[in-house]
Amino acid sequence: MGTLPHASVRPALAALLVALALSGCSASAPAPSAPHRTPTPAPSPSSPAQVCTSLVSYWAEETLKGTYWSGLDWEQKGLSNQQYEIHEEAVAAGRAEERTAGRDKALELIEQLVARRCAAADGATWSSENWRPPK
């Protein structure tokens, strides 16, 4: 198998370019108009306690379920040290509840405990102990 001679490639390339140019330049096509939309307000930002509750309860529930990603460490999960403490407490309480009342009740308990602890700690956003302020 060889390559095509340059003389036979040029006309084919020119024909392809002309066809592409003509197909995209139709004068009869109407210009698209944007539909009139009423602007929707941006969602209000979540409070630190809401963010903490969402993040920590998600990972605590994943840990209780034993999912694939539940084995990540606290930094990979995006948790502060305080949030990780809440996570560990919630997982321990959830496991105890699961043994006596089942998984559904354990997941409910995790959600309630995490929400209460995150609210009490105002989001538990203290940085990790490895964090150092800029100099």
Short mmCIF file of C-alpha atoms in Angstrom, two decimals, residues 42-110:
data_model
loop_
_atom_site.label_atom_id
_atom_site.label_comp_id
_atom_site.label_asym_id
_atom_site.label_seq_id
_atom_site.Cartn_x
_atom_site.Cartn_y
_atom_site.Cartn_z
CA ALA A 42 -29.38 32.09 42.24
CA PRO A 43 -29.75 29.63 45.08
CA SER A 44 -28.76 31.04 48.42
CA PRO A 45 -25.46 29.74 49.70
CA SER A 46 -25.57 26.95 52.21
CA SER A 47 -24.59 27.64 55.77
CA PRO A 48 -21.41 26.03 57.13
CA ALA A 49 -23.58 23.71 59.24
CA GLN A 50 -25.53 22.59 56.15
CA VAL A 51 -22.36 21.93 54.18
CA CYS A 52 -20.89 20.02 57.12
CA THR A 53 -24.05 17.95 57.53
CA SER A 54 -24.20 17.07 53.85
CA LEU A 55 -20.53 16.18 53.59
CA VAL A 56 -20.10 14.28 56.84
CA SER A 57 -23.38 12.37 56.69
CA TYR A 58 -22.65 11.33 53.10
CA TRP A 59 -19.27 9.85 54.01
CA ALA A 60 -20.51 8.31 57.27
CA GLU A 61 -23.34 6.58 55.39
CA GLU A 62 -20.93 5.39 52.69
CA THR A 63 -18.62 4.01 55.39
CA LEU A 64 -21.50 2.21 57.10
CA LYS A 65 -22.52 0.68 53.76
CA GLY A 66 -18.91 -0.28 53.02
CA THR A 67 -18.91 1.20 49.52
CA TYR A 68 -15.86 1.23 47.28
CA TRP A 69 -14.86 4.85 47.99
CA SER A 70 -15.57 4.72 51.72
CA GLY A 71 -11.97 3.72 52.40
CA LEU A 72 -10.59 7.14 51.46
CA ASP A 73 -8.89 9.01 54.28
CA TRP A 74 -10.32 12.18 55.84
CA GLU A 75 -8.30 14.49 53.59
CA GLN A 76 -9.40 12.70 50.43
CA LYS A 77 -13.01 13.00 51.62
CA GLY A 78 -12.53 16.74 52.12
CA LEU A 79 -13.14 16.66 55.87
CA SER A 80 -11.60 18.92 58.48
CA ASN A 81 -10.30 17.34 61.67
CA GLN A 82 -13.48 18.37 63.49
CA GLN A 83 -15.66 16.94 60.75
CA TYR A 84 -13.67 13.71 60.83
CA GLU A 85 -14.31 13.41 64.57
CA ILE A 86 -18.04 13.80 63.90
CA HIS A 87 -17.74 11.24 61.08
CA GLU A 88 -16.10 8.67 63.34
CA GLU A 89 -18.65 9.21 66.11
CA ALA A 90 -21.52 8.89 63.62
CA VAL A 91 -20.12 5.71 62.07
CA ALA A 92 -19.66 4.09 65.50
CA ALA A 93 -23.20 5.04 66.53
CA GLY A 94 -24.56 3.89 63.17
CA ARG A 95 -22.88 0.49 63.45
CA ALA A 96 -24.29 -0.01 66.94
CA GLU A 97 -27.76 1.01 65.76
CA GLU A 98 -27.51 -1.25 62.70
CA ARG A 99 -26.85 -4.28 64.91
CA THR A 100 -29.99 -3.67 66.96
CA ALA A 101 -32.45 -1.87 64.66
CA GLY A 102 -31.23 -2.41 61.09
CA ARG A 103 -29.58 -0.35 58.40
CA ASP A 104 -32.45 2.09 57.73
CA LYS A 105 -32.55 3.16 61.38
CA ALA A 106 -28.75 3.39 61.44
CA LEU A 107 -28.77 5.74 58.44
CA GLU A 108 -31.46 7.89 60.09
CA LEU A 109 -29.42 8.06 63.28
CA ILE A 110 -26.30 9.12 61.34
#
